Structure formats: C-alpha cells, structure tokens
XYZ file of C-alpha atoms in Angstrom:
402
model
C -20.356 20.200 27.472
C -20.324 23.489 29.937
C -17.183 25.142 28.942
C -14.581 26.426 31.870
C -13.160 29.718 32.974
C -9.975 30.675 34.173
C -9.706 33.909 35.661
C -12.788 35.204 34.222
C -11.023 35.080 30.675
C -12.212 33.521 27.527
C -13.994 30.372 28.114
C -12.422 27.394 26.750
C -13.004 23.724 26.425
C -10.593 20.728 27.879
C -7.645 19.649 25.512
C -9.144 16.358 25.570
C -12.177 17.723 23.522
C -9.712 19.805 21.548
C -7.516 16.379 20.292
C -10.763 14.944 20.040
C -11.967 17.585 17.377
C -8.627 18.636 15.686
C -7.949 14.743 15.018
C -10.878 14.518 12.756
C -9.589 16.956 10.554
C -8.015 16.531 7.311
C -4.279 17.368 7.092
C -4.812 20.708 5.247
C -6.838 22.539 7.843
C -4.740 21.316 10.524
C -1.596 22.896 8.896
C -3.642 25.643 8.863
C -4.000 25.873 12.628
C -0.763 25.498 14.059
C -0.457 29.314 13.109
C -3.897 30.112 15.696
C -1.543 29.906 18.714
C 1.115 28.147 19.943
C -0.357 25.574 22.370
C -2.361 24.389 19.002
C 0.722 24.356 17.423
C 2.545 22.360 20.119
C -0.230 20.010 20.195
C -0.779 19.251 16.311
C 3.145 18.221 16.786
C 3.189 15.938 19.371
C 4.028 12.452 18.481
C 0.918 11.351 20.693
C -1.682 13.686 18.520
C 0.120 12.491 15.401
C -0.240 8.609 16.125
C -4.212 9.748 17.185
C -4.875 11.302 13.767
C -3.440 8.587 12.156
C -5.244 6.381 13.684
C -8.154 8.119 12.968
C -7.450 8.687 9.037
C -6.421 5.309 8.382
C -9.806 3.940 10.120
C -12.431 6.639 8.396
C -10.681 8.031 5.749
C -8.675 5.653 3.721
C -7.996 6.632 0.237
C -6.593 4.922 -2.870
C -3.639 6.168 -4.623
C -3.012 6.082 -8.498
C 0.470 6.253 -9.657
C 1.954 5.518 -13.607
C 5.271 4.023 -13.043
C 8.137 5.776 -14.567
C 5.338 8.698 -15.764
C 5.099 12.914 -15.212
C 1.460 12.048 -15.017
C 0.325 13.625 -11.335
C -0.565 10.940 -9.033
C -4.653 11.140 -8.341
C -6.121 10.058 -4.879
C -9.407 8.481 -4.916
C -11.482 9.764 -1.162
C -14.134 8.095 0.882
C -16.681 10.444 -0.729
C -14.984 9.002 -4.578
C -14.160 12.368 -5.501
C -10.491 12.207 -7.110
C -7.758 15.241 -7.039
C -4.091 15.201 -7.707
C -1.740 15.398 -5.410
C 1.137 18.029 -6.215
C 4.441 17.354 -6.609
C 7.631 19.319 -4.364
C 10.015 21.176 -6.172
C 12.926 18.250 -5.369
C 10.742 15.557 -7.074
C 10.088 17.681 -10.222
C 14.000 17.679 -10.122
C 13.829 14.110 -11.143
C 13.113 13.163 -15.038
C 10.670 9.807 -13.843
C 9.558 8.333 -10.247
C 8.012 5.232 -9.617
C 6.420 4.448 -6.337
C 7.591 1.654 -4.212
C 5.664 1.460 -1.478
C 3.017 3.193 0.925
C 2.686 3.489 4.659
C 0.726 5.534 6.958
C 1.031 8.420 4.972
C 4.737 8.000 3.547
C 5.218 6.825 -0.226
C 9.014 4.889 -0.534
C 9.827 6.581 -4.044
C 12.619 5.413 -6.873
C 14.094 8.576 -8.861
C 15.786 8.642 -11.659
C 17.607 11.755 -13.523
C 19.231 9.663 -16.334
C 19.518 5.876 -17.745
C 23.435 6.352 -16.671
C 22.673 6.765 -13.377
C 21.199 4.601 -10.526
C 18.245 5.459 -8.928
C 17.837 7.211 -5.664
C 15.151 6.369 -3.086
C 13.574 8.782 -1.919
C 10.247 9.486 1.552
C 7.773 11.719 0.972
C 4.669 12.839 2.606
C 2.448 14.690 -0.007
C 0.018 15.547 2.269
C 2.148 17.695 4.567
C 4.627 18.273 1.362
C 7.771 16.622 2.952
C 10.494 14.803 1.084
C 13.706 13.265 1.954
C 16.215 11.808 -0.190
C 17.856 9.027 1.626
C 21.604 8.592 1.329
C 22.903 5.885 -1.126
C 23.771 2.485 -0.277
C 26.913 0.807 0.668
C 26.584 -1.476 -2.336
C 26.259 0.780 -5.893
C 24.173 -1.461 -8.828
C 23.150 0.195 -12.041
C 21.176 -2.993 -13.329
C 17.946 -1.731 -11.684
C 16.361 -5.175 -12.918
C 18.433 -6.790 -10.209
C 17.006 -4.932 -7.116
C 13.657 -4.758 -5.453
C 12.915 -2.463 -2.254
C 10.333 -3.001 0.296
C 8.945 -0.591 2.727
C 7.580 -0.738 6.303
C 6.544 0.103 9.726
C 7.307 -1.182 12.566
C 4.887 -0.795 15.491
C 7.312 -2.451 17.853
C 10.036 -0.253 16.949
C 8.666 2.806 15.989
C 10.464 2.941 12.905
C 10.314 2.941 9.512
C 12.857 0.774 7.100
C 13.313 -0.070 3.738
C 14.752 -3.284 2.808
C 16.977 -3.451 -0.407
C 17.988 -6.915 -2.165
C 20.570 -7.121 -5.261
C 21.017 -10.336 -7.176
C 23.220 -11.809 -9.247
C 22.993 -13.642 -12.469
C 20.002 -15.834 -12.263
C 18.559 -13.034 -10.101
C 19.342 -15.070 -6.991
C 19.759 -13.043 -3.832
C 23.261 -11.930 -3.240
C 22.927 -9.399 -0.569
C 20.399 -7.569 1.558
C 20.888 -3.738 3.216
C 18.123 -2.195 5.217
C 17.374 1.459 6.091
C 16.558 2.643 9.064
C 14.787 6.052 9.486
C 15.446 6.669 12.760
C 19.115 6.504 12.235
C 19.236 7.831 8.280
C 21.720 5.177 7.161
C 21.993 1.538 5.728
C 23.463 -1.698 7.022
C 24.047 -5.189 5.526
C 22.131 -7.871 7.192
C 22.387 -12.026 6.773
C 19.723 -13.172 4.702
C 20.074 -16.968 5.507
C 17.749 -18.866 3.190
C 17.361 -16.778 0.309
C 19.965 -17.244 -1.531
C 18.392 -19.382 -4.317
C 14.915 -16.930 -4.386
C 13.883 -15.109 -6.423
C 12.088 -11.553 -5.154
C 9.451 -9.706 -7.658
C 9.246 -6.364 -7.093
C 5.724 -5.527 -5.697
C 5.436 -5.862 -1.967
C 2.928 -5.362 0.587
C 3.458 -4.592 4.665
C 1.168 -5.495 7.168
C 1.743 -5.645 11.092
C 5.527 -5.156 11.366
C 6.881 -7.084 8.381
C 6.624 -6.828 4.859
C 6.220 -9.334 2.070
C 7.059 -10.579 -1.399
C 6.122 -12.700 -3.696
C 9.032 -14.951 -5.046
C 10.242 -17.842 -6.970
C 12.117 -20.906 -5.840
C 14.941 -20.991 -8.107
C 15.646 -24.587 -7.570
C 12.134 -25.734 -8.270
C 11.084 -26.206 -11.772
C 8.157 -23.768 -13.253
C 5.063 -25.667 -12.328
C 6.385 -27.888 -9.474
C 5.147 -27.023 -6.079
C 6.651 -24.660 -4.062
C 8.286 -23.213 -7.131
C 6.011 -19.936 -6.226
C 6.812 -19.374 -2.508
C 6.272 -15.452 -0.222
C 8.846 -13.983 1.652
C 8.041 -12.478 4.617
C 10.432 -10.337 6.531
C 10.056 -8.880 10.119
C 11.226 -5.466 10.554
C 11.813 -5.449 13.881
C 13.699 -8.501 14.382
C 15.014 -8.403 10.604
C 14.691 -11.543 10.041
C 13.434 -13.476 6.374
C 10.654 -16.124 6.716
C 9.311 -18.199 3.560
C 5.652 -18.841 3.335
C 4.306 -21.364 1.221
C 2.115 -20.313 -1.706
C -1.954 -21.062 -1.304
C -4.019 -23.964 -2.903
C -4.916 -21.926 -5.698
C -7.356 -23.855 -8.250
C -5.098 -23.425 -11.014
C -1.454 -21.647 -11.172
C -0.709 -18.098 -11.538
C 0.388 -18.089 -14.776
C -3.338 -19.120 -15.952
C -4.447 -16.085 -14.064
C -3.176 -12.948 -12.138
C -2.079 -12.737 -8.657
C -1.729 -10.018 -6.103
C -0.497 -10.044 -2.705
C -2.694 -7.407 -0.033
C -3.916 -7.327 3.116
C -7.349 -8.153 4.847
C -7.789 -7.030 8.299
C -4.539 -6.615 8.814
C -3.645 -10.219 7.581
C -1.679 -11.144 4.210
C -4.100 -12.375 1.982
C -3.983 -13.170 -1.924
C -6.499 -12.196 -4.553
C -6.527 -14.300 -7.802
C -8.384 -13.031 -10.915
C -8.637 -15.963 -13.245
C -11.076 -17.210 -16.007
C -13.956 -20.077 -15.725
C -13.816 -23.697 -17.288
C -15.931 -22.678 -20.152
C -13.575 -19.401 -21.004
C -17.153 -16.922 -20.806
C -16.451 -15.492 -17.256
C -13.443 -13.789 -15.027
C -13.338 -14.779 -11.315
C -11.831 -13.102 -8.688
C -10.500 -15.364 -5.187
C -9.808 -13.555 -2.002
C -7.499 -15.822 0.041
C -5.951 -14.689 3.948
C -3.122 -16.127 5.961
C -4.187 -16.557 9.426
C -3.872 -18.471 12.655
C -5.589 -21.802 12.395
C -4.006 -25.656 13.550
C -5.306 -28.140 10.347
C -5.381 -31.665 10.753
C -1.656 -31.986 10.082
C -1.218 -29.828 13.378
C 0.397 -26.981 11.076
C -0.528 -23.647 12.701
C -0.583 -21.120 10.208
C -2.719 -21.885 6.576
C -4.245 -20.102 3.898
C -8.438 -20.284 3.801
C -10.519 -19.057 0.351
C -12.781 -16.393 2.544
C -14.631 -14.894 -1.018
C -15.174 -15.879 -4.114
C -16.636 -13.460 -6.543
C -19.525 -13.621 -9.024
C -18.968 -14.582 -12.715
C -17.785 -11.364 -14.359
C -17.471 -10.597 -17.991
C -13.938 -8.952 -18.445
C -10.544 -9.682 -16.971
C -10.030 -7.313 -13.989
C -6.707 -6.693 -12.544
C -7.004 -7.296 -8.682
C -5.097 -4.521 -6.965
C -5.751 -3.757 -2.885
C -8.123 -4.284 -0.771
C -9.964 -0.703 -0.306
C -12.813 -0.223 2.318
C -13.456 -4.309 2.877
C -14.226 -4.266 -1.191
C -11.780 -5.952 -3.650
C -10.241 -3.222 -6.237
C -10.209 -4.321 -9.693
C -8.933 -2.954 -12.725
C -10.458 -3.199 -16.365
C -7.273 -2.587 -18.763
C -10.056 -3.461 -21.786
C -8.972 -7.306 -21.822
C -12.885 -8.372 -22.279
C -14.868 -11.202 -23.080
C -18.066 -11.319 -25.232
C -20.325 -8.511 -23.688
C -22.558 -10.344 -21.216
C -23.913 -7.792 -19.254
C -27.871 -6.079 -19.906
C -27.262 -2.741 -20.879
C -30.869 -1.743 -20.490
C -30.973 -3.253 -16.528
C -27.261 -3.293 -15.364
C -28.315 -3.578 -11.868
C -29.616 -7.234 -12.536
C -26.234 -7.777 -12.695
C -25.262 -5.615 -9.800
C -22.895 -3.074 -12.027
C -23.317 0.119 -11.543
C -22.110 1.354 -15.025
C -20.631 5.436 -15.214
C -19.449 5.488 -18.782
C -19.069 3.575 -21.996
C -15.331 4.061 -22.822
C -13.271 4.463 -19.402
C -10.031 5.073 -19.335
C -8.931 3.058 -16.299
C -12.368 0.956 -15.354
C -12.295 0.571 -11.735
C -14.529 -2.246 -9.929
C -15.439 -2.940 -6.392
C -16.042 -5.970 -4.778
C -17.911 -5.766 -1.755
C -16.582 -8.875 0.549
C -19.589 -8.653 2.721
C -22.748 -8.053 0.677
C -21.073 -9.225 -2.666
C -22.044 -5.896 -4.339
C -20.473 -4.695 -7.611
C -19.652 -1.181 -8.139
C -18.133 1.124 -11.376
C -16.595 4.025 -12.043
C -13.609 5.705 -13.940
C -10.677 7.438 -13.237
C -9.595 9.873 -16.592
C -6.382 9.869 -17.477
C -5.199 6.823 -16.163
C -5.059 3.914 -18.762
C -2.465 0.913 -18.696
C 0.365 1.192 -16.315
C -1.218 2.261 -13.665
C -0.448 1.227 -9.745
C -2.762 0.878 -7.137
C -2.019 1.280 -3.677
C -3.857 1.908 -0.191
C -2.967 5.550 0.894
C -4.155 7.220 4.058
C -3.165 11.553 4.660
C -0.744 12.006 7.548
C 1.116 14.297 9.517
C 3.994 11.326 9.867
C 6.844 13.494 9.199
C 10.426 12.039 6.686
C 12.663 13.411 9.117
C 13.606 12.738 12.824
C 11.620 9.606 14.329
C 9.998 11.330 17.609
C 9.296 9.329 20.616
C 6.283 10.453 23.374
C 8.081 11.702 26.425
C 7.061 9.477 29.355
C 5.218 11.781 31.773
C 6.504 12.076 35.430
C-alpha cells in the first residue's frame, strides 16, 4: 500500500493498517510498544483494539493451560507451535501458600488462595499475560468448609461483564444460597436460585456464550435412576439457573469418566470409557444444540465423534484446536500398540516414560497425536487459555462516536 504524507513529514500508514498489524501480535511485544509514542499507546488501550486482539488470539492462537491444584508448581502453557513455557507468578500470588485455578476466560484465570487451613479462601482475577491481579473483596456469606462451595466464572457478551457465581450448601451439600460477582461493580449480591435447592453442584465448570455450566446431581433421585446426573446452566446476563438433562450416554458415568467442554461454542460432553471386551478405551464427543426431535423437544444432545479403540484410559479434558485433549495418568491396558510402526496405529509416540501423556484427537480427520509435558504427573488441570490484554480492573466501555 503507497504510504501518505502530511506536511512533507515522515510517511506513515493508515491506523486501520496499524490495528490491523499490532493485533497480530503477541501480548509481550505489544506491552512493549505502548512506550514508542503515545497515539500507539492510546490505541493498544482502547477497549475497541482490545476486543480486536482478542478476537484475534482466541481464533489463531489458542493455547492450553496446565495447572496442579493446590501446587507451587508454575503453571506451563502449551502454544500453537507446541512449544511449552511457564508462566510467572506476581509478587501478590507468591503471597499465598497454594492456588488452585477455577476457571478461564478470554485471558482471565478465576483463582482460589489460600494462606492457611484456618482461613477461608480468597478469590482472586489475574491476567498473567499482562501480569495483573486483583483480589476480589469477600463475600457477604463467610464458610470455612471449602467442600461446601463451588465458583463458576464467566463472560458475558451481552453485558460486557465478567461474574463469578458462588454456591454454599448445607448438609447433604444441597444448595442453600447463591452470591454473584460482578466486575464491573467490584462487589457481591445474593440472588434467588429457584430450583436448586435439592442439587447438587461439582466443582468443575465450563462457560460458553454468556452462561456457564455445571455438572450436578439430583439429590432426590437415587444413584443410577435417570435424571439423577442432571447440568446446570446459568445465564450471566439474566442470572438466571436452567437444568439440562444429562445425554444418552451408552453406559453411566461412573463406568467411565466424564467432562463437560465446549465445541464450537456449544456445551458438549466427552466420555472416556472402556469396550465390552475390557481390551480398549473409547472416547465420545457429545454437543448440545438446536434441533426439534420427534417429541417436538427443541434442544437435544447428538454423539458427533466417536474415537478409535485406544489402549490406555485417557482422561478427556477440553477441546483444543477442534482435537479432543486426553490425558494418560498411566492407567493402561495390555500394550496393544506396534512399537516398530506406531503410525499404523496413527500415534505419534515422543517418549517411553512421560510424565503427563498428552493425546489429541483430531474430530475431523480422526488423527492421533503424542507428546509430553515434564513435570506434570497426576493432578494436573487442563483448561483452554488464550493471552489477552483484558485488564482485572475497571470494565471499559467503547465511547460511541459523534
């Protein structure tokens, strides 16, 4: 493109092309840039240019974060180009003697801090990639049985806004109250949470489109009955809890391992379980979509994948890259796969004795890939991570231009 003059000064190209460059690159170098002048700086700032280079990041370079709950083990990204680093720590989470993540999303990690067993923990937002963290205030409602909370964490397109939604429970671990954050106001409310009251929340979430969900237990269903394992959805914007009924599933979950995700921006379901004959590990990739059945019900679960027969138990974590992420704790069967020609059996095999054995499942072309990540064994957590420049303070909202 012929570049402009004003004035006879330096030449220069439009802004447009300048957002169009700066958005493509990484978080580091653009940090880096906001000291080259201040109309860079101004730019790299404004919510508009922020939303672009997330939009950007999330699209073409998604990466896959590794945490150890309750662990001083540095968490490890994973990169388009499978190169792992660490990500470093900021002085104020050091502070803290453990920290678990809770939940990820577009760029912000929803964090759980403890200093001491005595002590509850505190929640904290934090952007590694721009080194941000906030520690949000504490709740209205103070519960040192951790067991009898779970947190979820979310954005809300429609509002803006980021929230985190915190349940306690009383004996029987039946809902007894809900509080949500709100980080455009930095404070907590109590909401109704109409039908919960007899369900049962486990603690790892996922958030897709505006809502976030769990996966729960009926309480007054009996283990095995149907609907006893049910998903609670709840829409951050309007905050309000829907239940979801729990798919077809060829067998239970407690004869294999479920794990909520998300597939093109739909909740979906993987389910790693074993075959008839006990030789092989499958792994079931099920989505909650739009579609009337013959019972006129609008929204169902459909089976879109079904893996290959695979020779060890894999731990399904999220959906990376349209390929399945499983995890090989060393729960294996009988070894079934030709060493000598691995790629008959489409494994791509890095080393003998991983540490954390990490498998991909291509949905598309049903390819198998390998590799390890050092230094993370059992314990680890999984979750989709994408660098940001979505800041833990003050929500901003795009000026409307005149």
């Amino acid at each position: 493109m012929k570049q402009m003059r004003v004035d006879g000064d330096t030449p220069y190209l439009p802004e447009e092309i300048i957002r169009n460059i700066l958005k493509r690159l990484p978080v580091k170098s653009l940090i880096r840039f906001q000291c080259v002048c201040k109309h860079w700086k101004n730019l790299i700032q404004t919510p508009c240019f922020v939303a672009d280079h997330l939009h950007h990041s999330t699209h073409q370079n998604p990466s896959l974060l590794f945490s150890c709950d309750y662990s001083r083990e540095p968490l490890r990204l994973l990169d388009c180009e499978m190169q792992v680093r660490e990500v470093q720590n900021t002085p104020l989470i050091d502070s803290f003697s453990s920290v678990r993540i809770l939940g990820s999303s577009n760029g912000l990690l929803c964090l759980a801090a403890e200093q001491s067993d005595l002590s509850p923990s505190a929640l904290l937002l934090w952007n590694p990639a721009i080194r941000e963290v906030r520690q949000l205030p504490r709740t209205k409602t103070t519960i040192y049985v951790e067991d009898s909370l779970t947190v979820g964490f979310g954005f809300s397109p429609i509002l803006n806004d980021y929230k985190i939604v915190r349940t306690h429970a009383e004996s029987g671990y039946a809902i007894s109250g809900v509080e949500v954050y709100s980080l455009s106001t930095n404070s907590w409310r109590k909401i109704e949470f109409g039908n919960l009251g007899a369900v049962r929340l486990l603690p790892y979430i996922v958030s897709a489109n505006g809502s976030i969900f769990w996966h729960a237990f009926n309480l007054k269903k009996e283990v095995g009955e149907d609907s006893f394992e049910i998903i609670v959805s709840f829409d951050i914007a309007t905050e309000l809890f829907t239940l979801i009924p729990w798919p077809a599933l060829c067998c239970h979950t407690w004869s294999g391992i479920s794990r909520l995700t998300v597939y093109e921006d739909k909740l979906a379901m993987l389910y790693s379980h074993v075959t008839e004959d006990f030789q092989y590990y499958l792994i079931d990739l099920w989505v909650w979509e739009e579609q009337v059945d013959s019972s006129g019900n609008r929204w169902n679960w459909s089976k879109k994948y079904a893996s290959s027969p695979y020779p060890c138990m894999l731990f399904p974590e999220p959906i990376w890259r349209n390929e399945i992420v499983g995890v090989d704790y060393g729960i294996s069967m009988p070894p079934l796969v030709c060493v000598e020609h691995p790629c008959e059996t489409g494994l791509a095999m890095l080393s003998e004795e991983p540490e954390l054995g990490l498998h991909l499942f291509n949905v598309a072309t049903n390819e198998i890939k390998r590799f390890d990540i050092h230094r993370h064994g059992v314990g680890s957590v999984v979750f989709n991570y994408v660098e940001s420049l979505v800041s833990v303070g003050k929500i901003l909202i795009e000026e409307p231009s005149s």
